[in-house]
Amino acid sequence: MGEDNAVDGGVPRISDGIEVYTGADGAVTWSGVELTVDVMRELQAPWAERAGDLTANRDIVTELRSLATTDMETTFIGTLLAAEPEPKDWQYGEALAEVLLEHWHGAVWLWDGARDRRTRKASLPGADLVGLCVADGSATLLFGEVKSSSEVKSPPKVVTGSPDGMIEQLKRLTQVNDHMTLLKWLRHRCRTEEHISAYQTAARRFIHSSGKDFRLFGCLVRDTAPLSTDLSGPAAELAKTVVEPMHALLTAWYLPIAKATWPTYATSGVGDDG
């Protein structure tokens, strides 16, 4: 744990959280990690960047402003910026999961999902997580789902519900139905020779195993007290479907910050577009 991204430099080092429970059932492992206040401080900048694609957005805004030649046009750009919706708390949950998987599990994201938002209520089809898992000099495809929840019930409905609970979604990701779409999406976003090489290594493993050799991640982001029942039962259910060489990892991250305040917390003190 704690290894930086092996392909593109990764995010700043983040102190380890506190692993409060762990378990395994066949090809499925699960763990609960409590994130301390100190860890959350270190996460703040990369979390906000991932959720809002801040650097790219800042460049686009600067370019748009440079195109304005009158006060009226400048005012219109201000209106555009004011009308842009802020990411939702569940989008911050997804962004946090991406940052943590990148830091602790060798995940490589070839694209920031914030760039794919096309509407105010954007929720893109397919897997929440599509990337590569790079470790020990090799790469595998990475597919996954992220759920955020404040529900007191353990496990929360977002994990066990049907048809859109995390476990049911992960089961569907073990099937071939959407794999070609995800493979194409990922390949189109390879921008460097290093990424292309890693993608081809992962795709080769996937093909040689007839679509079975990949990593499946299920991430639960919580603002509640840690309970092993959040994942132990769901993991046993998923283990009925996931078999080697496929491997699945379920992780619950427990935050000391209320879910409703995640957007405010992540962006507080982080520079905006000015």
Tab-separated table of C-alpha atoms in Angstrom:
chain	number	residue	atom	x	y	z
A	1	MET	CA	0.000	0.000	0.000
A	2	GLY	CA	1.055	3.602	-0.482
A	3	GLU	CA	2.745	3.161	-3.877
A	4	ASP	CA	2.556	6.094	-6.267
A	5	ASN	CA	1.067	5.726	-9.735
A	6	ALA	CA	3.502	3.656	-11.817
A	7	VAL	CA	2.656	5.146	-15.211
A	8	ASP	CA	2.171	8.906	-15.054
A	9	GLY	CA	3.522	10.088	-11.731
A	10	GLY	CA	0.327	9.771	-9.741
A	11	VAL	CA	-1.014	12.109	-7.105
A	12	PRO	CA	0.841	13.571	-4.120
A	13	ARG	CA	1.691	11.087	-1.403
A	14	ILE	CA	-1.176	10.509	1.010
A	15	SER	CA	-0.712	9.056	4.491
A	16	ASP	CA	-2.277	5.647	4.958
A	17	GLY	CA	-5.717	5.517	6.499
A	18	ILE	CA	-6.560	3.074	9.289
A	19	GLU	CA	-7.649	-0.357	8.063
A	20	VAL	CA	-10.406	-1.340	10.477
A	21	TYR	CA	-11.492	-4.645	8.962
A	22	THR	CA	-10.555	-6.983	6.134
A	23	GLY	CA	-11.566	-10.336	4.705
A	24	ALA	CA	-11.437	-12.638	1.707
A	25	ASP	CA	-13.725	-15.111	-0.023
A	26	GLY	CA	-12.245	-16.854	-3.044
A	27	ALA	CA	-11.320	-14.248	-5.661
A	28	VAL	CA	-12.991	-11.441	-3.687
A	29	THR	CA	-11.283	-9.440	-0.943
A	30	TRP	CA	-12.743	-6.606	1.079
A	31	SER	CA	-11.599	-4.009	3.571
A	32	GLY	CA	-12.771	-1.010	5.521
A	33	VAL	CA	-10.492	2.016	5.847
A	34	GLU	CA	-11.052	4.928	8.198
A	35	LEU	CA	-9.698	8.208	6.827
A	36	THR	CA	-8.459	10.528	9.554
A	37	VAL	CA	-8.702	14.311	9.589
A	38	ASP	CA	-4.997	14.513	8.702
A	39	VAL	CA	-5.499	12.245	5.694
A	40	MET	CA	-8.454	14.347	4.575
A	41	ARG	CA	-6.298	17.477	4.643
A	42	GLU	CA	-3.774	15.805	2.343
A	43	LEU	CA	-6.582	14.626	0.076
A	44	GLN	CA	-8.174	18.034	-0.285
A	45	ALA	CA	-6.277	19.378	-3.310
A	46	PRO	CA	-6.133	16.169	-5.414
A	47	TRP	CA	-9.774	15.457	-4.512
A	48	ALA	CA	-10.956	18.864	-5.706
A	49	GLU	CA	-8.819	18.622	-8.843
A	50	ARG	CA	-10.243	15.214	-9.740
A	51	ALA	CA	-13.846	16.209	-9.089
A	52	GLY	CA	-13.720	19.457	-11.022
A	53	ASP	CA	-10.869	18.924	-13.520
A	54	LEU	CA	-9.689	22.300	-12.241
A	55	THR	CA	-6.508	22.748	-14.264
A	56	ALA	CA	-8.135	21.969	-17.621
A	57	ASN	CA	-11.184	24.074	-16.791
A	58	ARG	CA	-8.998	26.985	-15.765
A	59	ASP	CA	-7.206	26.832	-19.137
A	60	ILE	CA	-10.515	26.754	-21.031
A	61	VAL	CA	-11.888	29.720	-19.085
A	62	THR	CA	-8.700	31.696	-19.741
A	63	GLU	CA	-9.029	30.949	-23.459
A	64	LEU	CA	-12.696	31.994	-23.557
A	65	ARG	CA	-11.920	35.242	-21.771
A	66	SER	CA	-9.179	35.974	-24.283
A	67	LEU	CA	-11.768	35.760	-27.069
A	68	ALA	CA	-13.958	38.438	-25.515
A	69	THR	CA	-13.364	41.862	-27.067
A	70	THR	CA	-16.135	43.916	-25.446
A	71	ASP	CA	-17.507	44.433	-21.948
A	72	MET	CA	-20.755	42.774	-23.069
A	73	GLU	CA	-18.897	39.638	-24.186
A	74	THR	CA	-16.945	39.545	-20.925
A	75	THR	CA	-20.204	39.823	-18.999
A	76	PHE	CA	-21.685	36.975	-21.057
A	77	ILE	CA	-18.738	34.728	-20.194
A	78	GLY	CA	-19.385	35.520	-16.538
A	79	THR	CA	-23.001	34.450	-17.021
A	80	LEU	CA	-21.855	31.171	-18.594
A	81	LEU	CA	-19.570	30.439	-15.670
A	82	ALA	CA	-22.247	31.251	-13.103
A	83	ALA	CA	-24.699	28.887	-14.835
A	84	GLU	CA	-22.329	25.923	-14.742
A	85	PRO	CA	-23.503	23.424	-12.095
A	86	GLU	CA	-21.192	22.392	-9.296
A	87	PRO	CA	-20.396	18.658	-9.031
A	88	LYS	CA	-22.807	16.734	-6.774
A	89	ASP	CA	-21.747	15.012	-3.567
A	90	TRP	CA	-21.887	11.599	-5.298
A	91	GLN	CA	-19.513	12.925	-7.962
A	92	TYR	CA	-17.131	13.917	-5.182
A	93	GLY	CA	-17.475	10.359	-3.873
A	94	GLU	CA	-16.404	8.991	-7.261
A	95	ALA	CA	-13.513	11.444	-7.488
A	96	LEU	CA	-12.276	10.501	-4.015
A	97	ALA	CA	-12.395	6.803	-4.883
A	98	GLU	CA	-10.299	7.463	-7.988
A	99	VAL	CA	-7.671	9.376	-6.003
A	100	LEU	CA	-7.453	6.640	-3.365
A	101	LEU	CA	-7.328	3.761	-5.853
A	102	GLU	CA	-4.593	5.591	-7.733
A	103	HIS	CA	-2.563	5.974	-4.560
A	104	TRP	CA	-3.086	2.592	-2.935
A	105	HIS	CA	-3.815	0.150	-5.743
A	106	GLY	CA	-1.834	1.253	-8.788
A	107	ALA	CA	-4.887	2.528	-10.672
A	108	VAL	CA	-4.174	4.609	-13.755
A	109	TRP	CA	-6.895	6.888	-15.110
A	110	LEU	CA	-6.403	7.931	-18.714
A	111	TRP	CA	-9.167	10.514	-18.561
A	112	ASP	CA	-10.900	12.698	-16.006
A	113	GLY	CA	-14.571	11.765	-15.876
A	114	ALA	CA	-15.457	15.412	-15.231
A	115	ARG	CA	-14.712	16.071	-18.914
A	116	ASP	CA	-17.488	13.715	-19.980
A	117	ARG	CA	-20.276	15.614	-18.257
A	118	ARG	CA	-22.606	16.897	-20.929
A	119	THR	CA	-25.704	17.871	-18.963
A	120	ARG	CA	-26.619	19.236	-15.558
A	121	LYS	CA	-27.694	15.781	-14.432
A	122	ALA	CA	-24.897	13.884	-16.118
A	123	SER	CA	-24.614	10.251	-15.098
A	124	LEU	CA	-22.766	8.454	-17.834
A	125	PRO	CA	-23.697	4.915	-18.875
A	126	GLY	CA	-21.401	1.985	-18.195
A	127	ALA	CA	-18.930	1.529	-15.346
A	128	ASP	CA	-18.091	4.383	-12.964
A	129	LEU	CA	-14.440	3.328	-13.045
A	130	VAL	CA	-12.621	2.434	-16.264
A	131	GLY	CA	-8.850	2.363	-16.249
A	132	LEU	CA	-5.750	0.261	-15.822
A	133	CYS	CA	-4.238	-1.397	-12.764
A	134	VAL	CA	-0.446	-1.239	-12.995
A	135	ALA	CA	1.693	-3.282	-10.603
A	136	ASP	CA	4.738	-5.550	-10.644
A	137	GLY	CA	5.708	-4.469	-14.147
A	138	SER	CA	2.406	-5.472	-15.738
A	139	ALA	CA	-1.037	-4.014	-16.329
A	140	THR	CA	-4.605	-5.282	-16.171
A	141	LEU	CA	-7.912	-3.729	-17.129
A	142	LEU	CA	-9.793	-2.114	-14.264
A	143	PHE	CA	-13.584	-1.802	-14.144
A	144	GLY	CA	-15.574	-0.723	-11.133
A	145	GLU	CA	-18.434	1.020	-9.405
A	146	VAL	CA	-18.593	3.684	-6.706
A	147	LYS	CA	-21.407	4.342	-4.255
A	148	SER	CA	-21.719	7.035	-1.595
A	149	SER	CA	-24.027	6.697	1.382
A	150	SER	CA	-25.004	8.219	4.715
A	151	GLU	CA	-27.588	5.510	5.406
A	152	VAL	CA	-27.359	4.130	8.940
A	153	LYS	CA	-28.398	0.654	7.770
A	154	SER	CA	-25.531	-1.785	7.206
A	155	PRO	CA	-25.020	-2.671	4.439
A	156	PRO	CA	-26.637	0.373	2.846
A	157	LYS	CA	-29.160	-0.027	0.041
A	158	VAL	CA	-26.748	1.454	-2.519
A	159	VAL	CA	-24.659	-1.697	-2.068
A	160	THR	CA	-27.336	-4.396	-1.938
A	161	GLY	CA	-30.224	-2.916	-3.927
A	162	SER	CA	-31.495	-4.348	-7.190
A	163	PRO	CA	-31.033	-3.662	-10.048
A	164	ASP	CA	-28.745	-0.695	-9.388
A	165	GLY	CA	-26.954	-1.622	-6.178
A	166	MET	CA	-23.176	-1.917	-6.336
A	167	ILE	CA	-23.069	-5.720	-6.124
A	168	GLU	CA	-25.566	-6.183	-8.968
A	169	GLN	CA	-23.660	-3.676	-11.089
A	170	LEU	CA	-20.375	-5.463	-10.413
A	171	LYS	CA	-21.942	-8.793	-11.360
A	172	ARG	CA	-22.978	-7.283	-14.683
A	173	LEU	CA	-19.434	-6.052	-15.223
A	174	THR	CA	-18.190	-9.645	-15.063
A	175	GLN	CA	-20.216	-10.378	-18.213
A	176	VAL	CA	-19.040	-9.730	-21.761
A	177	ASN	CA	-21.967	-7.447	-22.717
A	178	ASP	CA	-20.299	-4.054	-22.158
A	179	HIS	CA	-16.651	-5.049	-22.342
A	180	MET	CA	-16.087	-4.007	-25.956
A	181	THR	CA	-17.606	-0.582	-25.299
A	182	LEU	CA	-15.345	-0.096	-22.282
A	183	LEU	CA	-12.274	-1.311	-24.177
A	184	LYS	CA	-12.916	1.169	-26.982
A	185	TRP	CA	-13.588	4.007	-24.550
A	186	LEU	CA	-10.299	3.322	-22.798
A	187	ARG	CA	-8.226	2.926	-25.967
A	188	HIS	CA	-9.495	6.207	-27.435
A	189	ARG	CA	-8.135	7.977	-24.358
A	190	CYS	CA	-4.586	6.625	-24.530
A	191	ARG	CA	-2.538	9.734	-25.284
A	192	THR	CA	1.059	8.584	-24.757
A	193	GLU	CA	3.183	5.645	-25.888
A	194	GLU	CA	3.448	4.592	-22.243
A	195	HIS	CA	-0.320	4.473	-21.855
A	196	ILE	CA	-0.748	2.641	-25.165
A	197	SER	CA	1.818	0.041	-24.106
A	198	ALA	CA	0.115	-0.487	-20.732
A	199	TYR	CA	-3.281	-0.734	-22.417
A	200	GLN	CA	-2.013	-3.334	-24.899
A	201	THR	CA	-0.490	-5.403	-22.082
A	202	ALA	CA	-3.810	-5.340	-20.224
A	203	ALA	CA	-5.846	-6.066	-23.350
A	204	ARG	CA	-3.546	-8.985	-24.222
A	205	ARG	CA	-4.121	-10.541	-20.789
A	206	PHE	CA	-7.852	-9.976	-21.187
A	207	ILE	CA	-7.966	-11.662	-24.607
A	208	HIS	CA	-5.734	-14.598	-23.604
A	209	SER	CA	-8.093	-15.335	-20.699
A	210	SER	CA	-11.238	-15.051	-22.853
A	211	GLY	CA	-12.254	-11.921	-21.020
A	212	LYS	CA	-11.646	-13.122	-17.450
A	213	ASP	CA	-8.321	-11.567	-16.442
A	214	PHE	CA	-9.156	-8.095	-15.142
A	215	ARG	CA	-9.618	-6.261	-11.839
A	216	LEU	CA	-13.030	-5.379	-10.495
A	217	PHE	CA	-13.302	-2.629	-7.862
A	218	GLY	CA	-16.331	-1.822	-5.744
A	219	CYS	CA	-15.953	1.345	-3.682
A	220	LEU	CA	-18.241	2.535	-0.906
A	221	VAL	CA	-17.674	6.057	0.429
A	222	ARG	CA	-19.316	6.630	3.820
A	223	ASP	CA	-19.670	9.283	6.516
A	224	THR	CA	-20.767	6.747	9.124
A	225	ALA	CA	-19.018	4.645	11.761
A	226	PRO	CA	-17.113	1.666	10.269
A	227	LEU	CA	-19.009	-1.637	10.255
A	228	SER	CA	-17.670	-4.819	8.669
A	229	THR	CA	-21.241	-5.785	7.738
A	230	ASP	CA	-21.145	-3.006	5.141
A	231	LEU	CA	-19.095	-5.349	2.945
A	232	SER	CA	-18.783	-8.860	4.392
A	233	GLY	CA	-22.193	-10.115	3.260
A	234	PRO	CA	-22.086	-8.347	-0.113
A	235	ALA	CA	-18.585	-9.753	-0.712
A	236	ALA	CA	-19.816	-13.292	-0.094
A	237	GLU	CA	-22.587	-12.709	-2.614
A	238	LEU	CA	-20.176	-11.328	-5.220
A	239	ALA	CA	-17.817	-14.284	-4.681
A	240	LYS	CA	-20.472	-16.550	-6.226
A	241	THR	CA	-19.869	-14.780	-9.549
A	242	VAL	CA	-16.228	-13.657	-9.492
A	243	VAL	CA	-13.755	-16.475	-10.177
A	244	GLU	CA	-10.032	-16.457	-10.982
A	245	PRO	CA	-8.203	-15.127	-12.917
A	246	MET	CA	-10.657	-12.279	-12.290
A	247	HIS	CA	-10.165	-10.565	-8.932
A	248	ALA	CA	-12.496	-8.189	-7.105
A	249	LEU	CA	-11.699	-5.774	-4.310
A	250	LEU	CA	-14.443	-4.136	-2.268
A	251	THR	CA	-13.356	-1.174	-0.173
A	252	ALA	CA	-15.348	1.045	2.176
A	253	TRP	CA	-13.783	4.382	3.043
A	254	TYR	CA	-15.131	6.079	6.149
A	255	LEU	CA	-14.809	9.856	6.163
A	256	PRO	CA	-14.896	12.149	9.219
A	257	ILE	CA	-16.850	14.665	7.116
A	258	ALA	CA	-20.608	14.645	6.465
A	259	LYS	CA	-21.531	13.627	2.911
A	260	ALA	CA	-23.567	16.786	2.324
A	261	THR	CA	-20.469	18.912	2.949
A	262	TRP	CA	-18.013	17.029	0.715
A	263	PRO	CA	-18.155	19.576	-2.151
A	264	THR	CA	-17.634	22.504	0.243
A	265	TYR	CA	-14.852	20.768	2.148
A	266	ALA	CA	-12.917	19.592	-0.913
A	267	THR	CA	-12.888	23.008	-2.559
A	268	SER	CA	-12.345	25.193	0.501
A	269	GLY	CA	-8.982	26.881	0.186
A	270	VAL	CA	-8.507	25.544	-3.364
A	271	GLY	CA	-8.095	28.241	-6.029
A	272	ASP	CA	-10.934	28.843	-8.451
A	273	ASP	CA	-11.101	30.379	-11.901
A	274	GLY	CA	-10.744	33.856	-10.501
